[in-house]
Amino acid sequence: MLLPRILAPVRASCQLSSHVLSPASRVLDALRIANGTSAPPALSFVRHASHQAQGRANGAKDGPGKRLGAKKSGGEYVIPGNIIFRQRGTGWFPGENCKFGRDHCVFATESGYVRYYRDPLKHPKRQYIGVALDKDDALPYPRNAARKRRLNMIAVKIDTNSKGFEGQPVVTDLQVGDGTGSETSIRATPRGNPKDEPRGLVIGKGYAYRMANWDIGRAAERANVQVKEFTPGNRWAAWRKSQARIAANVEKKKLRNAGKKSPKPKPRQQRQR
């Protein structure tokens, strides 16, 4: 599109106030009167490009951003695996129930509510991101408070004098067998006889119930589960039978195709030199 450009500067004049500006078709006439000349001003024409100019060489490298920053706000509910914060470097550190990803992102390891906080007792200058298990909890948790474990359970001290623990052996100081036959050595621990009946669950060190290893290993024997014994055969004889079977199949295939008339091959045409 060609647009006219007025080269002569427009001078402000009080005479312009005595004239009323006309519509767009008479704008040039009003400018001529203001400049004190009736001759049409010189016009120049500007030609714009018909095609878009070539872009810069490095323009292809500019892509979308890395989408860094907070993905979950404080107080928002998360589940294990949810990414809370993406970053480059260690501006934020994982706190309670959180861990680092390999790209320094902070993600949740437990279900709960996001908390952004500082822990002066742990590190005075670091910023932490944690997950509180309850909505009303504040992080960091008190140092001497009972820790909430997975499944939202709290560790409670077991009373060995209660009804469920009567007659159960409790090993408090288990040591590696030293050959002396002490009460707490492994050699002095009763192993049991495979022919005996299973003793059931026995409380071990701490408060974990489990069956003895020998008891677990004899479960199939007590259930009379019979397994067919593996007998390795003669591999050389098996290979000879396989070769004989393959040769017999080849002979059968030849006999089947003997009765069929095969088409005569076409004579080859000699090339013209």
XYZ file of C-alpha atoms in Angstrom:
273
model
C 0.000 0.000 0.000
C 1.302 3.452 -0.943
C 0.934 6.169 1.666
C 1.669 9.871 1.047
C 4.104 11.647 3.333
C 4.104 15.439 3.816
C 7.632 16.791 3.667
C 6.868 20.410 4.521
C 6.668 20.980 8.281
C 3.381 22.152 9.665
C 3.619 25.566 11.334
C 1.151 26.509 13.994
C -0.703 29.662 13.101
C -3.557 31.624 14.570
C -5.177 31.660 11.108
C -5.921 27.949 11.573
C -8.430 28.827 14.262
C -10.505 30.848 11.759
C -10.902 27.848 9.548
C -12.977 24.873 10.357
C -11.349 21.529 9.598
C -13.159 19.708 6.862
C -13.592 15.971 6.490
C -10.723 13.611 5.688
C -10.839 14.461 1.969
C -10.037 18.157 2.674
C -7.279 17.688 5.259
C -4.494 18.513 2.762
C -6.215 21.792 1.806
C -6.354 22.863 5.439
C -2.639 22.142 5.842
C -1.791 24.185 2.750
C -3.675 27.186 4.136
C -1.891 26.880 7.461
C 1.520 26.890 5.716
C 0.657 29.959 3.657
C 0.951 28.317 0.281
C -1.587 27.069 -2.144
C 0.831 24.866 -4.044
C 0.472 21.181 -3.287
C 3.334 19.921 -1.094
C 5.811 17.412 -2.390
C 4.676 13.873 -1.801
C 6.841 10.785 -1.390
C 5.779 7.194 -1.511
C 6.887 4.394 0.804
C 6.927 0.833 -0.445
C 6.518 -1.837 2.193
C 7.913 -5.357 1.920
C 5.738 -7.902 0.152
C 7.206 -10.849 2.077
C 8.160 -11.321 5.672
C 11.819 -10.769 6.409
C 13.996 -13.689 7.404
C 14.086 -14.404 11.129
C 17.144 -14.557 13.305
C 19.373 -17.595 13.260
C 18.929 -18.482 16.930
C 15.194 -18.041 16.995
C 14.537 -21.793 16.871
C 16.221 -22.267 20.235
C 13.688 -20.099 22.019
C 11.068 -22.528 23.262
C 8.636 -22.620 26.142
C 9.893 -22.010 29.650
C 10.910 -24.751 32.055
C 7.844 -24.146 34.225
C 9.845 -23.737 37.409
C 8.407 -22.611 40.710
C 5.809 -23.764 43.199
C 3.347 -26.386 42.001
C 1.494 -26.725 45.312
C 0.688 -23.873 47.661
C 0.849 -23.953 51.444
C -1.994 -25.931 52.979
C -2.801 -27.792 49.761
C -3.421 -31.533 50.032
C -0.901 -33.817 48.300
C -0.383 -37.545 47.915
C 2.898 -39.477 47.641
C 4.689 -38.587 44.412
C 3.165 -35.127 43.929
C 5.767 -32.521 42.942
C 5.544 -29.522 45.256
C 8.343 -27.291 43.952
C 10.491 -27.311 40.788
C 13.803 -25.483 40.916
C 17.343 -25.270 39.602
C 19.680 -25.620 42.519
C 18.807 -25.905 46.182
C 16.814 -22.822 47.070
C 14.353 -25.041 48.956
C 15.192 -28.222 50.854
C 12.948 -31.225 51.596
C 11.656 -31.311 55.167
C 9.183 -33.598 56.881
C 7.798 -36.326 54.591
C 9.492 -34.915 51.472
C 12.468 -35.840 49.315
C 14.685 -34.458 46.545
C 14.315 -35.485 42.911
C 17.320 -35.824 40.641
C 16.578 -32.384 39.134
C 16.330 -30.850 42.648
C 12.530 -30.866 42.612
C 10.866 -31.434 45.990
C 8.130 -34.086 46.055
C 5.925 -35.582 48.764
C 6.438 -39.046 50.214
C 3.303 -39.104 52.390
C -0.275 -37.901 52.090
C -0.875 -34.637 53.909
C -0.818 -30.853 53.683
C 2.010 -28.726 52.287
C 3.999 -26.491 54.643
C 6.722 -23.941 53.798
C 8.802 -23.300 56.908
C 12.213 -22.776 58.514
C 13.900 -24.966 61.097
C 16.502 -22.989 63.108
C 17.524 -26.022 65.143
C 18.267 -28.032 62.003
C 19.811 -25.268 59.889
C 19.426 -21.532 60.554
C 19.392 -20.294 56.951
C 17.717 -23.020 54.935
C 14.124 -22.966 53.702
C 12.231 -26.227 53.967
C 9.162 -27.719 52.341
C 7.334 -30.390 54.314
C 4.076 -32.291 54.464
C 2.052 -32.249 57.672
C -0.034 -35.368 58.255
C -2.910 -33.413 59.820
C -4.420 -30.180 58.595
C -3.891 -28.400 61.925
C -0.259 -29.480 62.361
C 2.551 -26.930 62.174
C 6.061 -27.739 61.016
C 8.630 -28.407 62.279
C 7.327 -30.933 64.772
C 8.655 -30.638 68.350
C 11.864 -32.575 68.862
C 10.605 -34.674 71.750
C 7.081 -35.297 70.424
C 5.920 -38.771 69.401
C 6.540 -39.272 65.710
C 3.644 -40.280 63.481
C 4.584 -43.240 61.346
C 3.090 -44.491 58.128
C -0.581 -45.448 58.128
C -0.984 -42.520 60.571
C 0.035 -44.735 63.504
C 1.972 -43.578 66.549
C 4.721 -45.655 68.163
C 3.602 -46.748 71.635
C 5.725 -48.590 74.191
C 4.641 -52.219 74.594
C 3.810 -53.595 78.015
C 5.315 -57.096 78.137
C 3.292 -57.937 81.246
C -0.037 -57.709 79.436
C -2.215 -60.712 78.624
C -1.042 -61.129 75.029
C 2.630 -61.341 75.979
C 2.483 -64.037 78.681
C 4.893 -66.884 77.999
C 6.481 -65.215 74.943
C 10.285 -64.953 74.899
C 11.574 -61.406 74.493
C 15.160 -60.950 73.297
C 16.379 -57.525 74.328
C 20.111 -57.818 73.679
C 20.710 -60.082 70.696
C 24.381 -60.669 69.949
C 26.240 -62.539 67.271
C 27.128 -66.037 68.437
C 30.526 -66.090 70.090
C 30.573 -69.818 70.857
C 30.167 -69.361 74.584
C 26.579 -70.507 74.662
C 25.299 -67.451 76.502
C 21.586 -66.744 76.846
C 21.607 -64.057 74.174
C 23.927 -65.728 71.657
C 22.567 -67.078 68.409
C 23.887 -70.582 69.110
C 21.862 -70.738 72.298
C 18.648 -69.693 70.481
C 16.376 -72.750 70.030
C 16.083 -73.738 66.376
C 13.438 -76.427 66.705
C 13.048 -79.756 65.008
C 11.558 -79.869 61.470
C 9.367 -82.769 62.553
C 7.839 -80.743 65.380
C 4.639 -78.782 65.057
C 4.979 -75.094 64.113
C 5.328 -72.773 67.061
C 3.361 -69.944 65.414
C 4.163 -66.267 65.701
C 6.807 -65.334 68.239
C 7.697 -61.830 69.270
C 11.288 -61.035 68.403
C 13.578 -58.123 69.089
C 11.488 -55.021 69.735
C 7.816 -55.613 68.969
C 7.819 -57.452 65.629
C 5.945 -60.767 65.349
C 7.297 -63.275 62.870
C 7.721 -67.000 62.270
C 11.087 -68.712 62.537
C 12.950 -69.231 59.275
C 13.020 -73.013 59.666
C 9.270 -72.945 60.284
C 8.631 -70.988 57.082
C 10.878 -73.300 55.041
C 9.038 -76.447 56.173
C 5.570 -75.213 55.216
C 5.461 -77.285 51.995
C 6.703 -80.379 53.803
C 3.951 -80.086 56.426
C 1.345 -79.707 53.684
C 2.592 -82.905 51.949
C 3.329 -81.078 48.710
C 5.125 -83.487 46.376
C 7.343 -82.159 43.623
C 8.293 -84.361 40.685
C 11.991 -85.051 40.775
C 13.911 -83.755 37.803
C 15.890 -86.416 35.953
C 18.219 -85.126 33.238
C 17.945 -87.278 30.088
C 20.494 -88.353 27.482
C 21.028 -85.285 25.325
C 22.923 -87.229 22.634
C 20.066 -89.686 22.170
C 17.560 -86.830 22.071
C 19.555 -85.077 19.341
C 19.697 -88.257 17.211
C 15.923 -88.712 17.523
C 15.391 -85.115 16.503
C 17.565 -85.507 13.407
C 15.795 -88.736 12.436
C 12.418 -87.037 12.820
C 13.488 -84.130 10.612
C 14.782 -86.499 7.910
C 11.511 -88.482 7.967
C 9.492 -85.312 7.494
C 11.611 -84.358 4.485
C 10.989 -87.765 2.875
C 7.237 -87.500 3.443
C 7.191 -84.089 1.808
C 8.998 -85.448 -1.248
C 6.491 -88.332 -1.567
C 3.539 -85.950 -1.348
C 4.917 -83.759 -4.117
C 5.885 -86.715 -6.369
C 2.352 -87.179 -7.760
C 1.919 -83.533 -8.614
C 2.960 -82.382 -12.085
C 5.376 -79.583 -11.871
C 5.076 -76.902 -14.546
C 7.729 -77.051 -17.234
C 10.275 -74.307 -16.950
C 10.130 -71.683 -19.660
C 13.064 -71.702 -22.059
C 15.463 -68.907 -21.462
C 15.640 -66.323 -24.205
C 19.036 -65.566 -25.511
C 20.148 -62.029 -25.309
C 20.603 -60.209 -28.539
C 24.060 -58.894 -28.975
